[in-house]
PDB file of C-alpha atoms in Angstrom:
ATOM      1  CA  UNK A   1     107.443  57.091 134.538  1.00 79.00           C
ATOM      2  CA  UNK A   2     105.064  60.021 134.415  1.00 88.00           C
ATOM      3  CA  UNK A   3     105.773  63.184 136.368  1.00 92.00           C
ATOM      4  CA  UNK A   4     103.054  65.221 138.011  1.00 93.00           C
ATOM      5  CA  UNK A   5     103.294  67.646 135.078  1.00 93.00           C
ATOM      6  CA  UNK A   6     102.458  64.810 132.649  1.00 94.00           C
ATOM      7  CA  UNK A   7      99.546  63.668 134.797  1.00 95.00           C
ATOM      8  CA  UNK A   8      98.205  67.228 135.013  1.00 94.00           C
ATOM      9  CA  UNK A   9      98.411  67.760 131.238  1.00 95.00           C
ATOM     10  CA  UNK A  10      96.813  64.401 130.442  1.00 95.00           C
ATOM     11  CA  UNK A  11      94.048  65.045 132.982  1.00 96.00           C
ATOM     12  CA  UNK A  12      93.291  68.450 131.453  1.00 95.00           C
ATOM     13  CA  UNK A  13      93.143  66.871 127.993  1.00 95.00           C
ATOM     14  CA  UNK A  14      90.789  64.152 129.268  1.00 96.00           C
ATOM     15  CA  UNK A  15      88.523  66.696 130.967  1.00 95.00           C
ATOM     16  CA  UNK A  16      88.364  68.798 127.795  1.00 94.00           C
ATOM     17  CA  UNK A  17      87.447  65.695 125.805  1.00 95.00           C
ATOM     18  CA  UNK A  18      84.699  64.811 128.286  1.00 94.00           C
ATOM     19  CA  UNK A  19      83.389  68.373 128.154  1.00 92.00           C
ATOM     20  CA  UNK A  20      83.332  68.196 124.364  1.00 91.00           C
ATOM     21  CA  UNK A  21      81.356  64.960 124.440  1.00 92.00           C
ATOM     22  CA  UNK A  22      78.923  66.545 126.872  1.00 90.00           C
ATOM     23  CA  UNK A  23      78.489  69.693 124.760  1.00 89.00           C
ATOM     24  CA  UNK A  24      78.235  67.840 121.467  1.00 86.00           C
ATOM     25  CA  UNK A  25      78.589  68.959 117.893  1.00 88.00           C
ATOM     26  CA  UNK A  26      77.899  72.605 118.711  1.00 90.00           C
ATOM     27  CA  UNK A  27      81.252  72.666 120.525  1.00 90.00           C
ATOM     28  CA  UNK A  28      82.904  71.668 117.254  1.00 90.00           C
ATOM     29  CA  UNK A  29      81.224  74.657 115.623  1.00 90.00           C
ATOM     30  CA  UNK A  30      82.491  77.076 118.314  1.00 92.00           C
ATOM     31  CA  UNK A  31      85.998  75.604 118.491  1.00 92.00           C
ATOM     32  CA  UNK A  32      87.368  78.067 115.879  1.00 93.00           C
ATOM     33  CA  UNK A  33      86.047  80.872 118.082  1.00 93.00           C
ATOM     34  CA  UNK A  34      88.069  79.494 121.002  1.00 93.00           C
ATOM     35  CA  UNK A  35      91.187  79.420 118.811  1.00 93.00           C
ATOM     36  CA  UNK A  36      90.615  82.996 117.639  1.00 94.00           C
ATOM     37  CA  UNK A  37      90.048  84.229 121.194  1.00 93.00           C
ATOM     38  CA  UNK A  38      93.218  82.452 122.293  1.00 93.00           C
ATOM     39  CA  UNK A  39      95.218  83.948 119.396  1.00 92.00           C
ATOM     40  CA  UNK A  40      93.912  87.465 120.094  1.00 92.00           C
ATOM     41  CA  UNK A  41      94.631  87.095 123.804  1.00 92.00           C
ATOM     42  CA  UNK A  42      98.289  86.240 123.220  1.00 90.00           C
ATOM     43  CA  UNK A  43      99.187  89.941 123.078  1.00 88.00           C
ATOM     44  CA  UNK A  44      97.632  90.621 126.481  1.00 90.00           C
ATOM     45  CA  UNK A  45      99.119  87.927 128.708  1.00 87.00           C
ATOM     46  CA  UNK A  46     102.127  89.063 130.738  1.00 85.00           C
ATOM     47  CA  UNK A  47     104.092  85.802 130.428  1.00 81.00           C
ATOM     48  CA  UNK A  48     103.873  82.306 129.004  1.00 80.00           C
ATOM     49  CA  UNK A  49     102.871  80.901 132.381  1.00 81.00           C
ATOM     50  CA  UNK A  50      99.478  82.621 131.927  1.00 88.00           C
ATOM     51  CA  UNK A  51      98.781  80.836 128.627  1.00 89.00           C
ATOM     52  CA  UNK A  52      97.058  77.785 130.175  1.00 90.00           C
ATOM     53  CA  UNK A  53      94.605  80.149 131.875  1.00 92.00           C
ATOM     54  CA  UNK A  54      94.034  81.929 128.567  1.00 93.00           C
ATOM     55  CA  UNK A  55      93.370  78.560 126.921  1.00 92.00           C
ATOM     56  CA  UNK A  56      90.933  77.530 129.622  1.00 92.00           C
ATOM     57  CA  UNK A  57      89.125  80.884 129.471  1.00 94.00           C
ATOM     58  CA  UNK A  58      88.766  80.851 125.688  1.00 94.00           C
ATOM     59  CA  UNK A  59      87.597  77.222 125.799  1.00 91.00           C
ATOM     60  CA  UNK A  60      84.996  78.082 128.438  1.00 92.00           C
ATOM     61  CA  UNK A  61      83.707  80.971 126.318  1.00 93.00           C
ATOM     62  CA  UNK A  62      83.339  78.575 123.389  1.00 92.00           C
ATOM     63  CA  UNK A  63      81.615  76.079 125.694  1.00 89.00           C
ATOM     64  CA  UNK A  64      79.132  78.663 126.913  1.00 92.00           C
ATOM     65  CA  UNK A  65      78.377  79.796 123.372  1.00 91.00           C
ATOM     66  CA  UNK A  66      78.000  76.207 122.193  1.00 87.00           C
ATOM     67  CA  UNK A  67      75.046  75.864 124.531  1.00 84.00           C
ATOM     68  CA  UNK A  68      73.281  78.670 122.655  1.00 88.00           C
ATOM     69  CA  UNK A  69      73.598  77.075 119.222  1.00 83.00           C
ATOM     70  CA  UNK A  70      70.703  74.791 118.337  1.00 83.00           C
ATOM     71  CA  UNK A  71      72.169  71.874 116.407  1.00 79.00           C
ATOM     72  CA  UNK A  72      70.131  68.930 115.197  1.00 80.00           C
ATOM     73  CA  UNK A  73      72.651  66.122 114.871  1.00 83.00           C
ATOM     74  CA  UNK A  74      71.849  62.456 115.586  1.00 85.00           C
ATOM     75  CA  UNK A  75      72.551  61.578 119.210  1.00 81.00           C
ATOM     76  CA  UNK A  76      75.608  59.326 118.737  1.00 82.00           C
ATOM     77  CA  UNK A  77      77.184  61.528 116.088  1.00 92.00           C
ATOM     78  CA  UNK A  78      76.639  64.589 118.275  1.00 89.00           C
ATOM     79  CA  UNK A  79      78.773  63.165 121.079  1.00 89.00           C
ATOM     80  CA  UNK A  80      81.431  61.965 118.651  1.00 93.00           C
ATOM     81  CA  UNK A  81      81.806  65.386 117.014  1.00 92.00           C
ATOM     82  CA  UNK A  82      81.918  67.081 120.413  1.00 91.00           C
ATOM     83  CA  UNK A  83      84.493  64.558 121.602  1.00 93.00           C
ATOM     84  CA  UNK A  84      86.716  65.301 118.610  1.00 95.00           C
ATOM     85  CA  UNK A  85      86.493  69.031 119.327  1.00 94.00           C
ATOM     86  CA  UNK A  86      87.179  68.472 123.023  1.00 94.00           C
ATOM     87  CA  UNK A  87      90.144  66.249 122.226  1.00 96.00           C
ATOM     88  CA  UNK A  88      91.631  68.876 119.915  1.00 95.00           C
ATOM     89  CA  UNK A  89      91.209  71.671 122.445  1.00 95.00           C
ATOM     90  CA  UNK A  90      92.472  69.394 125.221  1.00 95.00           C
ATOM     91  CA  UNK A  91      95.599  68.688 123.173  1.00 96.00           C
ATOM     92  CA  UNK A  92      96.183  72.434 122.839  1.00 94.00           C
ATOM     93  CA  UNK A  93      95.785  72.876 126.590  1.00 94.00           C
ATOM     94  CA  UNK A  94      98.085  69.938 127.364  1.00 95.00           C
ATOM     95  CA  UNK A  95     100.847  71.208 125.081  1.00 94.00           C
ATOM     96  CA  UNK A  96     100.451  74.663 126.628  1.00 93.00           C
ATOM     97  CA  UNK A  97     100.936  73.161 130.077  1.00 92.00           C
ATOM     98  CA  UNK A  98     103.967  71.151 128.978  1.00 92.00           C
ATOM     99  CA  UNK A  99     105.795  73.983 127.222  1.00 91.00           C
ATOM    100  CA  UNK A 100     104.440  77.085 128.983  1.00 87.00           C
ATOM    101  CA  UNK A 101     106.995  77.087 131.767  1.00 86.00           C
ATOM    102  CA  UNK A 102     109.577  79.895 131.764  1.00 85.00           C
ATOM    103  CA  UNK A 103     112.696  79.335 129.674  1.00 86.00           C
ATOM    104  CA  UNK A 104     115.872  81.374 129.341  1.00 87.00           C
ATOM    105  CA  UNK A 105     118.733  81.942 126.964  1.00 84.00           C
ATOM    106  CA  UNK A 106     122.055  80.615 128.226  1.00 84.00           C
ATOM    107  CA  UNK A 107     124.909  82.786 126.921  1.00 85.00           C
ATOM    108  CA  UNK A 108     127.494  80.217 127.999  1.00 83.00           C
ATOM    109  CA  UNK A 109     126.155  77.510 125.698  1.00 83.00           C
ATOM    110  CA  UNK A 110     124.162  79.654 123.269  1.00 81.00           C
ATOM    111  CA  UNK A 111     121.122  77.416 123.787  1.00 83.00           C
ATOM    112  CA  UNK A 112     117.717  77.744 125.347  1.00 87.00           C
ATOM    113  CA  UNK A 113     117.458  76.386 128.891  1.00 88.00           C
ATOM    114  CA  UNK A 114     114.088  74.830 129.659  1.00 90.00           C
ATOM    115  CA  UNK A 115     112.913  75.358 132.311  1.00 89.00           C
ATOM    116  CA  UNK A 116     114.675  78.472 133.532  1.00 88.00           C
ATOM    117  CA  UNK A 117     116.871  78.195 136.599  1.00 88.00           C
ATOM    118  CA  UNK A 118     114.623  80.710 138.361  1.00 88.00           C
ATOM    119  CA  UNK A 119     111.737  78.213 138.458  1.00 90.00           C
ATOM    120  CA  UNK A 120     111.198  76.310 141.710  1.00 91.00           C
ATOM    121  CA  UNK A 121     113.025  72.985 142.096  1.00 93.00           C
ATOM    122  CA  UNK A 122     109.709  71.095 142.167  1.00 92.00           C
ATOM    123  CA  UNK A 123     108.929  72.287 138.637  1.00 90.00           C
ATOM    124  CA  UNK A 124     112.484  71.658 137.423  1.00 91.00           C
ATOM    125  CA  UNK A 125     112.265  68.084 138.729  1.00 93.00           C
ATOM    126  CA  UNK A 126     108.890  67.569 137.043  1.00 92.00           C
ATOM    127  CA  UNK A 127     110.262  68.727 133.674  1.00 92.00           C
ATOM    128  CA  UNK A 128     113.434  66.663 134.097  1.00 89.00           C
ATOM    129  CA  UNK A 129     111.442  63.509 134.842  1.00 92.00           C
ATOM    130  CA  UNK A 130     108.918  64.145 132.050  1.00 92.00           C
ATOM    131  CA  UNK A 131     109.548  62.308 128.832  1.00 89.00           C
ATOM    132  CA  UNK A 132     107.352  64.669 126.797  1.00 91.00           C
ATOM    133  CA  UNK A 133     107.948  68.221 128.060  1.00 92.00           C
ATOM    134  CA  UNK A 134     111.541  68.773 126.804  1.00 91.00           C
ATOM    135  CA  UNK A 135     110.823  67.168 123.424  1.00 93.00           C
ATOM    136  CA  UNK A 136     107.652  69.187 122.931  1.00 94.00           C
ATOM    137  CA  UNK A 137     109.421  72.385 123.955  1.00 93.00           C
ATOM    138  CA  UNK A 138     112.147  71.759 121.365  1.00 92.00           C
ATOM    139  CA  UNK A 139     109.571  71.092 118.647  1.00 94.00           C
ATOM    140  CA  UNK A 140     107.580  74.203 119.536  1.00 93.00           C
ATOM    141  CA  UNK A 141     110.687  76.373 119.812  1.00 91.00           C
ATOM    142  CA  UNK A 142     111.888  75.417 116.329  1.00 92.00           C
ATOM    143  CA  UNK A 143     108.564  76.270 114.636  1.00 92.00           C
ATOM    144  CA  UNK A 144     107.857  80.059 114.593  1.00 91.00           C
ATOM    145  CA  UNK A 145     104.069  79.697 114.325  1.00 91.00           C
ATOM    146  CA  UNK A 146     103.923  77.098 117.103  1.00 92.00           C
ATOM    147  CA  UNK A 147     106.266  79.273 119.191  1.00 90.00           C
ATOM    148  CA  UNK A 148     103.880  82.206 118.811  1.00 89.00           C
ATOM    149  CA  UNK A 149     100.828  80.046 119.602  1.00 90.00           C
ATOM    150  CA  UNK A 150     102.179  78.048 122.554  1.00 90.00           C
ATOM    151  CA  UNK A 151     104.791  80.396 124.016  1.00 86.00           C
ATOM    152  CA  UNK A 152     103.172  83.698 123.135  1.00 80.00           C
ATOM    153  CA  UNK A 153     106.417  85.359 122.082  1.00 66.00           C
ATOM    154  CA  UNK A 154     108.513  85.812 119.005  1.00 59.00           C
ATOM    155  CA  UNK A 155     111.483  87.272 120.822  1.00 51.00           C
ATOM    156  CA  UNK A 156     114.098  85.572 122.980  1.00 50.00           C
ATOM    157  CA  UNK A 157     112.774  83.729 126.050  1.00 48.00           C
ATOM    158  CA  UNK A 158     112.815  85.306 129.485  1.00 48.00           C
TER     159      UNK A 158
END
């Protein structure tokens, strides 16, 4: 069964895909700009819970700039290329939503507790009932580059 966290992440990914189809192939051209803006903004966000907003903001900047780029691509191919770009950015946003919740180091077990006990019970229940969030968090935590990109930190969790 899907938790509300899963539904939110999947909805964001679907909306990003639809926006990409609407914007077309020029969104595919500006997608690297969104990734660069996101990467540069990682040093300025106060915590990992702000990363979804950073992802949305950098995606919107790329969307606005994609409207300024005149691209002459056939109609059907234009929507397909934009849909691919939207799907990719939507996947980034969805993973950020799934793993961006606060985590903490547990000295008793020596492991990372996800989510942290300081998060509200509603969020803890959503993560516990999600089949994707804990697995994705483990995968992201074990990869240093993915940890930097999706959690925004190289040090121990909060």
